[in-house]
Tab-separated table of C-alpha atoms in Angstrom:
chain	number	residue	atom	x	y	z
S	1	MET	CA	132.376	95.042	96.111
S	2	HIS	CA	134.102	92.545	98.242
S	3	SER	CA	133.285	93.963	101.686
S	4	PHE	CA	131.579	91.708	104.196
S	5	GLY	CA	128.430	93.901	104.139
S	6	TYR	CA	127.903	93.431	100.314
S	7	ARG	CA	128.500	89.727	100.543
S	8	LEU	CA	126.052	89.230	103.420
S	9	ASN	CA	123.391	91.414	101.635
S	10	GLY	CA	123.774	89.253	98.501
S	11	LEU	CA	123.630	86.071	100.367
S	12	LEU	CA	120.632	87.005	102.267
S	13	THR	CA	118.697	88.292	99.347
S	14	PHE	CA	119.436	85.088	97.407
S	15	ALA	CA	118.388	82.955	100.478
S	16	VAL	CA	115.159	84.886	100.908
S	17	THR	CA	114.253	84.522	97.166
S	18	ILE	CA	114.883	80.773	97.030
S	19	LEU	CA	112.804	80.373	100.215
S	20	ALA	CA	109.962	82.271	98.698
S	21	LEU	CA	110.244	80.212	95.561
S	22	MET	CA	110.191	77.034	97.329
S	23	CYS	CA	106.991	78.058	99.361
S	24	VAL	CA	105.404	78.718	96.036
S	25	ILE	CA	106.396	75.587	94.388
S	26	ALA	CA	105.235	73.693	97.570
S	27	SER	CA	101.799	75.226	97.439
S	28	LEU	CA	101.487	74.589	93.715
S	29	SER	CA	102.257	70.813	94.268
S	30	ASP	CA	98.919	70.740	96.209
S	31	ASN	CA	97.099	71.284	93.019
S	32	LEU	CA	98.318	67.934	91.703
S	33	ASN	CA	96.352	66.077	94.330
S	34	ILE	CA	92.885	65.130	93.337
S	35	PRO	CA	90.914	64.379	96.496
S	36	SER	CA	88.068	61.828	96.677
S	37	PRO	CA	86.613	62.094	100.111
S	38	SER	CA	83.506	60.417	101.384
S	39	ALA	CA	81.285	60.940	104.465
S	40	GLU	CA	78.034	59.774	105.919
S	41	ILE	CA	76.064	61.320	108.770
S	42	GLN	CA	73.147	59.641	110.511
S	43	ILE	CA	70.943	61.353	113.101
S	44	MET	CA	70.720	58.810	115.897
S	45	ASN	CA	68.209	60.872	117.985
S	46	ILE	CA	66.669	64.151	118.591
S	47	ASN	CA	67.277	64.829	122.354
S	48	TRP	CA	65.642	68.191	122.644
S	49	PHE	CA	63.448	70.421	120.617
S	50	GLN	CA	61.884	73.366	122.341
S	51	LYS	CA	61.470	77.017	121.932
S	52	GLN	CA	63.630	79.047	124.308
S	53	PRO	CA	61.928	81.179	127.056
S	54	LYS	CA	62.765	84.384	125.061
S	55	GLY	CA	62.011	83.213	121.596
S	56	SER	CA	63.924	81.105	119.140
S	57	ASP	CA	63.797	77.315	118.632
S	58	GLU	CA	66.664	75.213	119.831
S	59	VAL	CA	67.494	71.607	118.995
S	60	ILE	CA	69.921	69.170	120.600
S	61	LEU	CA	70.550	65.983	118.487
S	62	ARG	CA	72.940	63.130	118.435
S	63	MET	CA	74.794	62.247	115.212
S	64	ASN	CA	76.827	59.369	113.894
S	65	ILE	CA	79.542	60.868	111.770
S	66	SER	CA	81.783	58.662	109.552
S	67	ALA	CA	84.071	59.800	106.976
S	68	ASP	CA	87.128	58.884	104.856
S	69	LEU	CA	89.149	62.139	104.277
S	70	GLN	CA	92.682	60.523	103.713
S	71	SER	CA	92.901	61.573	100.087
S	72	LEU	CA	92.831	65.309	101.105
S	73	PHE	CA	96.253	65.035	102.719
S	74	THR	CA	99.428	65.912	100.843
S	75	TRP	CA	103.063	66.317	102.101
S	76	ASN	CA	102.307	70.083	102.365
S	77	THR	CA	99.266	69.645	104.696
S	78	LYS	CA	99.525	70.807	108.315
S	79	GLN	CA	96.071	69.865	109.232
S	80	VAL	CA	92.435	69.560	108.012
S	81	PHE	CA	89.607	71.467	109.973
S	82	ILE	CA	86.417	69.801	109.329
S	83	PHE	CA	82.860	70.944	110.576
S	84	VAL	CA	79.292	69.813	110.103
S	85	ALA	CA	76.809	72.524	109.549
S	86	ALA	CA	72.997	72.267	109.280
S	87	GLU	CA	71.642	74.256	106.348
S	88	TYR	CA	68.083	75.145	105.698
S	89	GLU	CA	65.794	78.040	104.558
S	90	THR	CA	63.152	79.885	106.285
S	91	ARG	CA	60.361	82.283	105.115
S	92	LYS	CA	62.540	85.153	106.126
S	93	ASN	CA	66.002	83.917	105.412
S	94	SER	CA	67.081	82.359	102.030
S	95	LEU	CA	69.954	80.620	103.773
S	96	ASN	CA	70.778	79.653	107.236
S	97	GLN	CA	73.910	77.788	108.104
S	98	VAL	CA	74.547	76.747	111.666
S	99	SER	CA	77.711	74.882	112.554
S	100	LEU	CA	77.012	71.837	114.844
S	101	TRP	CA	80.242	70.229	115.313
S	102	ASP	CA	83.910	70.522	114.461
S	103	ALA	CA	87.248	68.802	114.703
S	104	ILE	CA	90.808	69.175	113.701
S	105	ILE	CA	92.410	66.249	111.940
S	106	PRO	CA	96.231	66.548	112.408
S	107	ALA	CA	97.372	63.624	110.306
S	108	LYS	CA	96.507	61.353	107.512
S	109	GLU	CA	96.121	58.334	109.737
S	110	ARG	CA	93.374	59.963	111.763
S	111	ALA	CA	91.481	60.998	108.565
S	112	LYS	CA	89.348	57.850	108.405
S	113	PHE	CA	87.070	57.806	111.413
S	114	TRP	CA	83.544	57.470	112.858
S	115	ILE	CA	82.335	59.368	115.841
S	116	ARG	CA	79.186	59.625	117.812
S	117	SER	CA	78.486	62.978	119.267
S	118	SER	CA	75.782	65.460	120.128
S	119	ASN	CA	76.188	68.822	118.745
S	120	LYS	CA	79.092	70.865	120.139
S	121	TYR	CA	77.570	74.198	119.472
S	122	ARG	CA	73.891	75.200	119.917
S	123	PHE	CA	71.566	74.749	117.167
S	124	VAL	CA	69.411	77.894	117.536
S	125	ASP	CA	67.297	79.419	114.907
S	126	HIS	CA	66.778	82.974	114.144
S	127	GLY	CA	63.078	82.643	115.016
S	128	LYS	CA	60.518	79.759	115.579
S	129	ASN	CA	60.700	78.152	112.160
S	130	LEU	CA	62.129	74.676	112.776
S	131	ARG	CA	59.075	72.578	113.418
S	132	GLY	CA	58.829	69.968	110.558
S	133	LYS	CA	61.813	71.709	108.871
S	134	GLU	CA	63.632	69.848	106.271
S	135	PHE	CA	67.492	70.543	106.292
S	136	ASN	CA	70.806	69.450	104.734
S	137	LEU	CA	73.952	68.429	106.682
S	138	THR	CA	76.949	69.441	105.150
S	139	LEU	CA	80.434	68.144	105.969
S	140	HIS	CA	82.887	71.014	105.206
S	141	TRP	CA	86.630	70.650	105.287
S	142	HIS	CA	89.366	73.243	105.152
S	143	VAL	CA	92.867	72.017	104.117
S	144	MET	CA	95.349	74.073	105.952
S	145	PRO	CA	98.902	73.826	104.383
S	146	LYS	CA	102.346	74.153	105.892
S	147	THR	CA	102.793	77.040	103.467
S	148	GLY	CA	100.687	78.560	100.723
S	149	LYS	CA	97.073	78.438	99.425
S	150	MET	CA	94.283	76.814	101.529
S	151	PHE	CA	91.604	74.646	100.095
S	152	ALA	CA	87.988	74.248	101.190
S	153	ASP	CA	85.150	72.176	99.941
S	154	LYS	CA	82.120	70.248	101.151
S	155	ILE	CA	79.786	67.269	100.846
S	156	VAL	CA	76.094	68.030	101.052
S	157	MET	CA	73.864	65.229	102.541
S	158	SER	CA	70.134	65.981	102.214
S	159	GLY	CA	66.953	64.547	103.380
S	160	TYR	CA	66.969	65.247	107.151
S	161	SER	CA	64.000	66.668	108.860
S	162	LEU	CA	62.979	67.863	112.362
S	163	PRO	CA	59.784	66.616	113.965
S	164	GLU	CA	56.517	68.479	113.382
S	165	GLU	CA	56.072	69.179	117.087
S	166	TYR	CA	58.286	70.196	119.903
S	167	ILE	CA	59.590	67.388	121.957
N	1	MET	CA	134.715	103.141	109.454
N	2	GLY	CA	136.809	105.076	106.955
N	3	TRP	CA	134.119	104.959	104.251
N	4	ILE	CA	131.662	107.093	106.213
N	5	GLU	CA	134.156	109.964	106.516
N	6	GLU	CA	134.847	109.827	102.766
N	7	ASN	CA	131.260	110.151	102.016
N	8	MET	CA	130.922	113.243	104.252
N	9	LYS	CA	133.702	114.836	102.337
N	10	SER	CA	132.423	114.543	98.696
N	11	THR	CA	129.452	116.777	98.962
N	12	HIS	CA	128.762	117.537	95.353
N	13	PHE	CA	125.195	118.870	94.776
N	14	ARG	CA	124.610	116.296	92.119
N	15	GLN	CA	125.643	113.326	94.158
N	16	ILE	CA	123.453	114.312	97.063
N	17	LEU	CA	120.493	114.745	94.598
N	18	SER	CA	121.111	111.448	92.902
N	19	GLN	CA	121.063	109.754	96.371
N	20	ALA	CA	117.865	111.580	97.400
N	21	ILE	CA	116.230	110.425	94.195
N	22	SER	CA	117.326	106.837	94.601
N	23	LEU	CA	115.900	106.928	98.082
N	24	GLY	CA	112.744	108.405	96.846
N	25	MET	CA	112.475	105.605	94.148
N	26	VAL	CA	112.816	102.907	96.871
N	27	ILE	CA	110.084	104.371	98.910
N	28	SER	CA	107.597	104.984	96.042
N	29	SER	CA	108.098	101.720	94.446
N	30	ALA	CA	107.260	100.176	97.884
N	31	LEU	CA	104.096	102.221	98.127
N	32	ILE	CA	103.115	101.415	94.492
N	33	ILE	CA	103.446	97.672	95.326
N	34	TRP	CA	101.357	98.087	98.464
N	35	LYS	CA	98.625	100.069	96.782
N	36	GLY	CA	98.556	97.737	93.916
N	37	LEU	CA	98.160	94.796	96.319
N	38	ILE	CA	95.192	96.609	97.803
N	39	TYR	CA	93.541	97.023	94.565
N	40	ILE	CA	94.000	93.538	93.247
N	41	THR	CA	92.933	91.715	96.430
N	42	GLY	CA	90.103	94.016	97.075
N	43	SER	CA	90.962	94.228	100.791
N	44	GLU	CA	92.169	97.254	102.699
N	45	SER	CA	94.928	95.253	104.165
N	46	PRO	CA	95.930	92.442	101.842
N	47	VAL	CA	98.476	90.992	104.244
N	48	VAL	CA	97.955	90.734	107.949
N	49	VAL	CA	100.056	89.162	110.925
N	50	VAL	CA	98.362	86.799	113.224
N	51	LEU	CA	98.730	88.215	116.722
N	52	SER	CA	96.931	85.802	119.014
N	53	GLY	CA	96.728	82.118	119.417
N	54	SER	CA	93.000	81.808	118.996
N	55	MET	CA	93.330	79.872	115.830
N	56	GLU	CA	95.820	77.321	116.823
N	57	PRO	CA	97.001	74.823	115.719
N	58	GLY	CA	96.290	76.219	112.257
N	59	PHE	CA	97.564	79.750	112.574
N	60	LYS	CA	100.247	80.570	115.154
N	61	ARG	CA	101.163	83.838	116.392
N	62	GLY	CA	103.650	85.405	113.914
N	63	ASP	CA	102.258	83.768	110.840
N	64	ILE	CA	101.156	86.063	108.035
N	65	LEU	CA	97.870	85.619	106.179
N	66	PHE	CA	97.012	86.664	102.498
N	67	LEU	CA	93.626	88.151	102.313
N	68	TYR	CA	91.130	88.357	99.205
N	69	MET	CA	87.760	89.900	99.109
N	70	ASN	CA	85.160	89.761	96.383
N	71	LYS	CA	81.364	90.058	96.282
N	72	ASP	CA	80.727	86.353	96.893
N	73	PRO	CA	78.616	85.769	99.893
N	74	ILE	CA	80.107	84.994	103.088
N	75	ARG	CA	79.583	81.247	103.983
N	76	ALA	CA	80.122	79.122	107.075
N	77	GLY	CA	83.732	77.749	107.124
N	78	GLN	CA	85.536	80.829	105.706
N	79	ILE	CA	88.236	82.229	107.628
N	80	VAL	CA	87.598	85.935	107.778
N	81	VAL	CA	89.377	89.078	109.157
N	82	PHE	CA	86.924	91.572	110.613
N	83	ASN	CA	87.178	94.828	112.353
N	84	ASP	CA	84.088	96.204	114.018
N	85	GLY	CA	85.566	99.274	115.320
N	86	ARG	CA	88.429	97.752	117.573
N	87	ASP	CA	92.203	98.540	117.632
N	88	VAL	CA	93.199	95.190	115.986
N	89	PRO	CA	91.348	93.219	113.498
N	90	ILE	CA	90.493	89.503	114.467
N	91	VAL	CA	91.159	86.448	112.325
N	92	HIS	CA	88.351	83.894	113.010
N	93	ARG	CA	86.162	81.344	111.225
N	94	VAL	CA	82.551	81.852	110.303
N	95	ILE	CA	80.386	79.401	112.146
N	96	GLU	CA	76.770	80.748	111.535
N	97	VAL	CA	75.300	82.632	108.710
N	98	HIS	CA	71.666	83.681	108.478
N	99	GLU	CA	71.164	85.450	105.125
N	100	GLN	CA	67.873	87.294	104.587
N	101	ARG	CA	65.840	86.504	101.413
N	102	ASP	CA	65.132	89.899	100.077
N	103	SER	CA	67.933	92.211	101.151
N	104	LYS	CA	70.765	89.617	100.970
N	105	GLU	CA	72.046	91.084	104.194
N	106	ALA	CA	73.386	88.524	106.388
N	107	ASP	CA	74.074	88.031	110.191
N	108	ILE	CA	77.279	86.404	110.803
N	109	LEU	CA	78.769	84.711	113.866
N	110	THR	CA	82.562	83.840	114.107
N	111	LYS	CA	84.640	81.685	116.479
N	112	GLY	CA	88.244	81.108	116.828
N	113	ASP	CA	89.268	77.460	116.172
N	114	ALA	CA	91.040	77.240	119.725
N	115	ASN	CA	88.442	79.180	121.576
N	116	PRO	CA	85.720	77.303	123.573
N	117	HIS	CA	83.093	79.950	122.916
N	118	ASP	CA	81.971	82.059	119.978
N	119	ASP	CA	82.922	85.568	119.509
N	120	ARG	CA	79.692	87.234	120.667
N	121	MET	CA	81.291	88.461	123.735
N	122	LEU	CA	83.934	90.178	121.675
N	123	TYR	CA	81.769	92.189	119.307
N	124	THR	CA	81.792	95.802	120.059
N	125	SER	CA	78.732	97.900	121.032
N	126	SER	CA	76.628	94.774	122.098
N	127	ASN	CA	76.131	93.496	118.538
N	128	ARG	CA	74.909	90.042	118.681
N	129	TRP	CA	75.959	89.471	115.001
N	130	LEU	CA	78.512	90.710	112.457
N	131	GLN	CA	77.548	92.249	109.224
N	132	ARG	CA	79.367	91.963	105.883
N	133	LYS	CA	80.579	95.509	106.057
N	134	TYR	CA	82.818	94.671	109.089
N	135	ILE	CA	84.590	91.979	107.205
N	136	MET	CA	87.856	93.067	105.403
N	137	GLY	CA	88.796	89.961	103.657
N	138	ARG	CA	88.894	86.143	103.543
N	139	ALA	CA	92.141	84.297	104.209
N	140	VAL	CA	93.274	82.442	101.218
N	141	GLY	CA	96.919	81.542	101.941
N	142	PHE	CA	99.442	81.887	104.549
N	143	LEU	CA	103.187	81.771	105.206
N	144	PRO	CA	104.472	80.684	108.707
N	145	TYR	CA	106.666	82.668	110.975
N	146	VAL	CA	107.403	85.606	108.419
N	147	GLY	CA	105.309	87.896	110.663
N	148	TRP	CA	107.485	87.756	113.702
N	149	LEU	CA	109.439	90.842	112.508
N	150	THR	CA	106.253	92.965	112.636
N	151	ILE	CA	105.433	91.639	116.058
N	152	ILE	CA	108.981	92.386	117.380
N	153	MET	CA	108.825	95.926	115.881
N	154	THR	CA	105.384	96.553	117.378
N	155	ASP	CA	106.345	95.352	120.881
N	156	LYS	CA	109.666	97.064	120.956
N	157	PRO	CA	109.554	100.182	118.831
N	158	ILE	CA	113.234	100.934	119.455
N	159	ILE	CA	114.174	98.053	117.072
N	160	LYS	CA	112.018	99.630	114.303
N	161	TYR	CA	114.011	102.827	114.551
N	162	ILE	CA	117.301	101.123	114.675
N	163	LEU	CA	116.315	99.086	111.450
N	164	LEU	CA	114.995	102.205	109.659
N	165	GLY	CA	118.087	104.243	110.735
N	166	ALA	CA	120.405	101.411	109.372
N	167	LEU	CA	118.481	101.144	106.139
N	168	GLY	CA	118.648	104.952	105.636
N	169	LEU	CA	122.374	104.860	106.371
N	170	LEU	CA	122.868	101.994	103.912
N	171	VAL	CA	120.998	103.794	101.055
N	172	ILE	CA	122.814	107.105	101.533
N	173	THR	CA	126.417	105.664	101.814
N	174	SER	CA	126.002	103.176	98.833
N	175	LYS	CA	128.004	104.255	95.905
N	176	GLU	CA	125.520	102.968	93.227
């Protein structure tokens, strides 16, 4: 029981077990953090609202997004992925979610910010239902850890609406 | 290397049988754990290795992801693993969901975080949207770097055979 092979095997098994245990504990420590994020989105302007030649409505809008997400970061956080989605319902669909803009926050210092941007991704409906449509803007975040369980949540901001007629 | 010769000499039938049984126990307990995981997580492949860099910097090549699947609806922001009839499943984020009122069927669009465009070009058989049936699971947790062993074994199968051969040799020649 004293050969090199046995000792190496024992050492490696122990090392891997301890490493796995450390990853689990690191992940569990994330539960101790109680986040208190805040965000605000204003629609500065609707630049484009037309129906596409072959069918569906499309919107281009410019937003002012400000948020303080610093409380989401723990020592086990690698990055926080955030995105803004427009959510609305139509006659045919009980829920539509369209992602308009996203960003990656790599560190706590960058988590308090404001940015003005038009939508990164096309806001296209599944039809022609957007005239006069009321919709929510939700800021979703996804906390990606260095190791372990990922957390996701969102803030829903309601009360936005599109013009009654195409621009 | 004297101990290999010693083992070859003592060929009692019972000893061989007990070694075969212990090998069988190792294999079947691995299988039980794997099938148990499939049942608990509700996903056909509860652990996947990230093969491409399309979700960087969040997931790098060689990370492993733990998947979980239940009847909850698919919503934007979830990181899903889907396979619409391709060789390798893809791990990307859901960016659009259109869920129908009556049938609760949903059209889903995905995109890798590091990709400039959505996945529409990737979907097989000119589908413009994904359906729930193609989704194998949602990523709920991850471990970095551990998947490199699988990538190496896939890229250079000779290493897989060497490892399996060494493992088999170890089990047979152990005196326990």
